[in-house]
XYZ file of C-alpha atoms in Angstrom:
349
model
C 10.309 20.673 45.209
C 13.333 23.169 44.768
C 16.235 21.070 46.553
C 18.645 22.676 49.295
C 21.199 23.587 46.795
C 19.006 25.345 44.582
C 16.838 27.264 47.517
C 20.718 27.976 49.007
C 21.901 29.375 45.352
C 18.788 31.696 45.255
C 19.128 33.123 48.630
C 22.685 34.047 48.727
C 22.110 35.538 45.308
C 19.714 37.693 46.404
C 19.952 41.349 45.398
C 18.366 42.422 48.153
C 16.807 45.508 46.195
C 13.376 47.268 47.194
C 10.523 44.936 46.581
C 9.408 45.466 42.890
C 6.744 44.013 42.906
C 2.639 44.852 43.817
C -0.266 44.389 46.108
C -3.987 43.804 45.682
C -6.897 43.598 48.230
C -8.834 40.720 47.937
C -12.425 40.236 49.445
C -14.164 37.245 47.411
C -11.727 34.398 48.175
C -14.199 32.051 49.249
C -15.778 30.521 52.228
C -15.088 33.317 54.621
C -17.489 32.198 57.757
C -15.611 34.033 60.296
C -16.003 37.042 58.438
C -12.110 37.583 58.086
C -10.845 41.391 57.006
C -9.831 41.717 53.249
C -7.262 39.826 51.830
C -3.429 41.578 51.235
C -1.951 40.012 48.278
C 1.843 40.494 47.107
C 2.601 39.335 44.012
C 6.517 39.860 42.385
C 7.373 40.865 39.406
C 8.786 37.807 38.066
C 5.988 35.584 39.040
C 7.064 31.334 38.563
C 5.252 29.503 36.812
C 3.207 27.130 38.962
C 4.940 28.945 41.685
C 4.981 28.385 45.974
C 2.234 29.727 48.138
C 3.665 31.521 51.679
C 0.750 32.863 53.839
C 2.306 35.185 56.665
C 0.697 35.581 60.103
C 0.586 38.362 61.764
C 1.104 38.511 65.751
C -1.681 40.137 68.008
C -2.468 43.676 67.710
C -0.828 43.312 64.219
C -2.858 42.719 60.353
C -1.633 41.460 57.059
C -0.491 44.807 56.235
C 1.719 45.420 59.179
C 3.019 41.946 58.930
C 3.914 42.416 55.152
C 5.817 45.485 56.346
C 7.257 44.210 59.318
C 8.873 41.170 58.078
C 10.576 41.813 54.978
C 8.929 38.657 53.249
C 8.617 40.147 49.865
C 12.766 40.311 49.614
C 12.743 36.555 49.355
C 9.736 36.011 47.086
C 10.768 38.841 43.997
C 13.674 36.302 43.539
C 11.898 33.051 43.665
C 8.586 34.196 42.418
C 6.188 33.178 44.643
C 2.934 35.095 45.678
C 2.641 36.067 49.152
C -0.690 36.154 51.200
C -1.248 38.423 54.359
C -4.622 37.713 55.931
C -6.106 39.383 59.011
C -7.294 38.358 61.771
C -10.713 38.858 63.493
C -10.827 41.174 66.587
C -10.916 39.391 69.944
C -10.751 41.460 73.050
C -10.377 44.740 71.092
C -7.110 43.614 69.384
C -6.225 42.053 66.102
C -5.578 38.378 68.019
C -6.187 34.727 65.645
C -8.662 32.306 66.927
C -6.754 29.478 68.591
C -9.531 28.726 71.064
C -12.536 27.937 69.704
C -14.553 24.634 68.343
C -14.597 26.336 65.154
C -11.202 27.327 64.654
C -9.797 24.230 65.860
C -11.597 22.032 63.366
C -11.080 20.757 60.002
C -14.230 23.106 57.801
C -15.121 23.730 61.536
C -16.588 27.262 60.434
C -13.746 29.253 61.696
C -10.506 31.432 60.851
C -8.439 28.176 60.061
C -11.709 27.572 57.537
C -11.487 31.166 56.127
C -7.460 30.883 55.719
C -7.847 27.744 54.028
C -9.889 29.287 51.435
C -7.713 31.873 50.962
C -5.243 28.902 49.887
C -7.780 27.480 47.847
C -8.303 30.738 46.102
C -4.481 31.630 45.177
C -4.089 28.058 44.335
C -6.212 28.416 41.259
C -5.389 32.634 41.080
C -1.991 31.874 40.694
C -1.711 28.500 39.072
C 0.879 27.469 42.431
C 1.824 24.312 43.555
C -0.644 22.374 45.667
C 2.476 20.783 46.970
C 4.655 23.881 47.896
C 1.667 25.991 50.336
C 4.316 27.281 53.132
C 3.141 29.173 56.336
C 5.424 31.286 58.729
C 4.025 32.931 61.985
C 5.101 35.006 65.222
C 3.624 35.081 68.666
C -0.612 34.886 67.595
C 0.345 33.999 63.809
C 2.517 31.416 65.442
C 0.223 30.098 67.480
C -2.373 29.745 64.742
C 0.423 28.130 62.573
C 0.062 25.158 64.865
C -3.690 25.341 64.430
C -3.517 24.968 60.874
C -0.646 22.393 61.146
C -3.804 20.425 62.755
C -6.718 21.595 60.669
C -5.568 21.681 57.473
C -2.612 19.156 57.037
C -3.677 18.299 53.349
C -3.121 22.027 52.673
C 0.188 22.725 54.017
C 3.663 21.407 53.137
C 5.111 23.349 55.821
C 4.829 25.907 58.614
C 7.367 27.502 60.756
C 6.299 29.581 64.526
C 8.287 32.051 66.462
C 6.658 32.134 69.931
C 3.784 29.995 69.028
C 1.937 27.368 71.109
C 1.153 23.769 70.616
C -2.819 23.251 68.463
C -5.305 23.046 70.867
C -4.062 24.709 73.976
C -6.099 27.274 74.350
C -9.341 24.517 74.269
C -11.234 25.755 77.348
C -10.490 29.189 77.420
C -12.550 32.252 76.008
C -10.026 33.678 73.568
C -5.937 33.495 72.722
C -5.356 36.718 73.592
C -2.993 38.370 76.372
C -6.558 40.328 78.051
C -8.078 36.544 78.633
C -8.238 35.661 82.200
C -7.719 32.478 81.868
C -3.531 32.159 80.763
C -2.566 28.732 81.561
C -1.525 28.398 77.493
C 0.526 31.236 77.729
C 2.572 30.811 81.210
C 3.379 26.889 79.816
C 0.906 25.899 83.294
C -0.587 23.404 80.313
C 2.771 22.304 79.055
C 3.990 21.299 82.330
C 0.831 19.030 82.941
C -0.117 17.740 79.365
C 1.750 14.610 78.152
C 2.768 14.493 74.500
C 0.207 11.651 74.245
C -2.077 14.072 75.286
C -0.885 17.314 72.940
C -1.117 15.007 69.995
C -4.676 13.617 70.524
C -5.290 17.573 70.318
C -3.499 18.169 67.114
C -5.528 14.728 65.172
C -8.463 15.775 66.561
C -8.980 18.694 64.638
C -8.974 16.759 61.608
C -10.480 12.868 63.080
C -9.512 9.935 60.065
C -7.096 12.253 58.385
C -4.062 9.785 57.342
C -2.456 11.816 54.287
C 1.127 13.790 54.560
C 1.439 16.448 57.252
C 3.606 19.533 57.130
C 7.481 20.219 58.170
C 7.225 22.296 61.410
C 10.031 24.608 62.143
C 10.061 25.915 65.511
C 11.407 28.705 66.934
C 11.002 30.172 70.533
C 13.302 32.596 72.762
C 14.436 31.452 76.531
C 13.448 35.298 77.807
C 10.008 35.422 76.226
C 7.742 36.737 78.928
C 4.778 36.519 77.263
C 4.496 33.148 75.611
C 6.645 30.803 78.078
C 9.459 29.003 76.610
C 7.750 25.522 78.173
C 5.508 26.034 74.964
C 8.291 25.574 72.117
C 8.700 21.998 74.343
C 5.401 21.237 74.115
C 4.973 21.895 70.412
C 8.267 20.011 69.583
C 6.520 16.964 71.755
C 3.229 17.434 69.949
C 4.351 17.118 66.770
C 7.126 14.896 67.058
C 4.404 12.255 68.790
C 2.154 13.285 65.335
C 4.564 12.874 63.169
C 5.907 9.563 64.729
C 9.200 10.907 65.174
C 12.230 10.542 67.942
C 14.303 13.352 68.708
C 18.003 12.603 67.245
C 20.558 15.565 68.797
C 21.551 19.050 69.893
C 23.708 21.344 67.742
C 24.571 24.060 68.673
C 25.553 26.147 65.402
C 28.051 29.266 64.854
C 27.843 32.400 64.566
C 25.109 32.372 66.797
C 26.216 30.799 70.280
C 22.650 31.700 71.491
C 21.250 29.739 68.752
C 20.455 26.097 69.610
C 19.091 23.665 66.821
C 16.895 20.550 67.798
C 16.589 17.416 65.130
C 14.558 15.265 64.918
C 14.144 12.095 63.027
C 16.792 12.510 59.955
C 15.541 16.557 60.241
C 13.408 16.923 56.730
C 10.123 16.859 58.838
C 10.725 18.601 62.448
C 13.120 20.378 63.488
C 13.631 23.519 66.748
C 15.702 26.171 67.302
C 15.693 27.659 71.005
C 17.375 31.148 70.866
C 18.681 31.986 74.398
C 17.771 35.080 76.325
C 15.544 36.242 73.157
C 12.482 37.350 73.619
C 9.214 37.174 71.322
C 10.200 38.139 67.138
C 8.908 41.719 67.388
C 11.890 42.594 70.071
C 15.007 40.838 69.616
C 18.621 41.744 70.108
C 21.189 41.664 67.371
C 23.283 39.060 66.708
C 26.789 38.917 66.535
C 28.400 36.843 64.127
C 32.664 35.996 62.818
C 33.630 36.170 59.220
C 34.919 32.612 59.638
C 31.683 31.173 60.929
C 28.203 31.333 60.105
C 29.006 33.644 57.238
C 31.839 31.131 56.050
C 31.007 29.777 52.483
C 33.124 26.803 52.266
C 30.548 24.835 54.768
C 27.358 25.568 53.116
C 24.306 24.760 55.464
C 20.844 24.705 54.797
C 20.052 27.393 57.663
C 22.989 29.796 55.937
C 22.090 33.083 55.241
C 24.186 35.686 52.751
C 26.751 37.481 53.639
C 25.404 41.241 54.756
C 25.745 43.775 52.043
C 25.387 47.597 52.526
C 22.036 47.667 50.162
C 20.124 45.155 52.174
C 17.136 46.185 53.707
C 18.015 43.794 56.872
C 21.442 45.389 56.723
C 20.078 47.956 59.825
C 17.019 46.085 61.081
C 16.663 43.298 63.502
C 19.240 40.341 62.121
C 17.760 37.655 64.660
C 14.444 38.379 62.788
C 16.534 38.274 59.552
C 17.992 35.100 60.401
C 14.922 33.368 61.094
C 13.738 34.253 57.563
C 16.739 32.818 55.797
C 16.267 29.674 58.113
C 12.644 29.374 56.831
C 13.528 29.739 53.295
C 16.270 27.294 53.422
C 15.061 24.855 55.539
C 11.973 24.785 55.674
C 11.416 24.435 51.591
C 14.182 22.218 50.820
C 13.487 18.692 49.586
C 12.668 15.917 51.670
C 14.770 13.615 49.956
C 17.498 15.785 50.668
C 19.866 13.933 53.663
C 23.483 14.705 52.611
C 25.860 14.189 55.470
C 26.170 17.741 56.395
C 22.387 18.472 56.660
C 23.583 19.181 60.325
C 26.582 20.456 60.434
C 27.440 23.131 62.638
């Protein structure tokens, strides 16, 4: 696995050109018992040699295609070479929306979406020749959500998997769908998170996948204080859930230049789970811009593994949304660097 210097070395020397490389559709990937849409595949130009898997999931109302657009993922994979996978969702409720509710879904080969996604995996595994040990997953709001789901069905499949507005695996067990039009919203408003125990959130999360003992993935999690849609009382909850999973204590607070409305969470030594709790931002498809000092986050004589470049006039984040932005470079550095790596200033703010 590519250590923190090395991931930090390829970000900041991003070029930050248009993506060169292409797409392909992709309909045969396997086991596909949900009946999932087609496949969007991007591949770069300078494909790696047994390179990194990143599957991107897209929020509700949203598909692979508008995710791939929305969230400039391909920027960071033309310079490390990794293939990028954009499934859709089903339709629930007459919107795009993943499963996050059902028997199916929520189980390990449980004939569901997490079954169909896993496939997908499967399939660029052996397309690609990647690394089993590098499969990566980032998600907002729904994708999010299902992140967690696949943290718990598919553990042996994932090395890591970050969620922006997501909810803890298995909360929506008893409702009829995960979507905003279900009546039933105690997920969503955090009624569940006030009442669950982390006991209780983590019996959810193992049971998708009963006598699994193998790694699990790095979490990364990522919620805004003014989300009115998915309550903040859900990045608690997950952070509890997989914390209890993962056996691990929660260590300290930092909270990190430039971005005063940035809070990171650590836990354990911070290779396997760690938060960040952006204050008064709402879900990832509507944030506000940051603001940000020459001499702080941007500084390069502190290197940190959440750092992103400096801003330069021909990057494509240079005029969209930089919280989103940041949250990307976050994922890239953090989320992918070695576990082995625990250098002193791992946390350093």
């Amino acid at each position: 696995m590519l250590s923190v210097l090395q991931v930090l070395a390829a970000v900041t020397a991003f070029s930050w050109s248009a993506s060169a490389g292409t797409t392909m559709t992709v309909t045969n990937w396997g086991d596909n018992p949900s009946n999932l849409p087609a496949l969007l595949v991007y591949t770069p130009s300078n494909l790696a040699s047994n390179p990194p898997i990143v599957v991107g999931l897209h929020p509700c109302g949203g598909s692979g295609p508008q995710f791939m657009a929305e969230f400039d993922i391909p920027a960071f994979a033309d310079q490390l070479g990794f293939p990028v996978l954009y499934p859709t969702s089903g339709v629930e409720d007459g919107i795009n929306c993943w499963d996050c509710w059902s028997n199916k879904s929520l189980s390990h080969n449980g004939g569901g979406e997490s079954q169909g996604v896993a496939a997908m995996v499967s399939w660029a595994l052996t397309h690609f020749n990647g690394d089993p040990s590098r499969v990566f997953a980032i998600g907002a709001s729904s994708g999010g959500m299902f992140g967690n789901v696949l943290a718990a069905t598919d553990p042996n499949l994932f090395a890591g998997i970050a969620s922006w507005s997501g909810v803890p695996a298995g909360c929506f067990v008893g409702a009829t769908s995960s979507t905003p039009a279900n009546p039933d919203q105690s997920c969503a408003t955090g009624a569940k998170a006030r009442t669950l125990s982390a006991a209780q959130w983590a019996a959810l999360a193992l049971g998708s996948y009963p006598g699994y003992t193998g790694a699990r993935p790095k979490m990364l999690i990522t919620h805004g204080t003014a989300d009115t849609v998915v309550s903040i009382l859900n990045f608690n909850a997950q952070l509890a859930q997989w914390s209890t999973v993962l056996g691990l204590t929660f260590t300290r607070n930092f909270t990190c230049d430039p971005t005063a409305n940035w809070k990171l969470i650590v836990y354990g030594d911070g290779t396997k789970l760690i938060g960040f709790e952006v204050a008064g931002a709402t879900s990832c498809r509507s944030m506000t811009r940051l603001r940000s000092s020459s001499s702080g986050f941007w500084a390069a004589q502190q290197p940190r593994p959440w750092a992103q470049p400096p801003l330069r006039q021909d990057n494509p984040f240079h005029h969209g949304d930089s919280q989103r932005r940041l949250w990307l470079v976050i994922f890239f550095n953090v989320l992918r660097r070695s576990d082995t790596d625990r250098s002193p200033r791992q946390f350093h703010c």
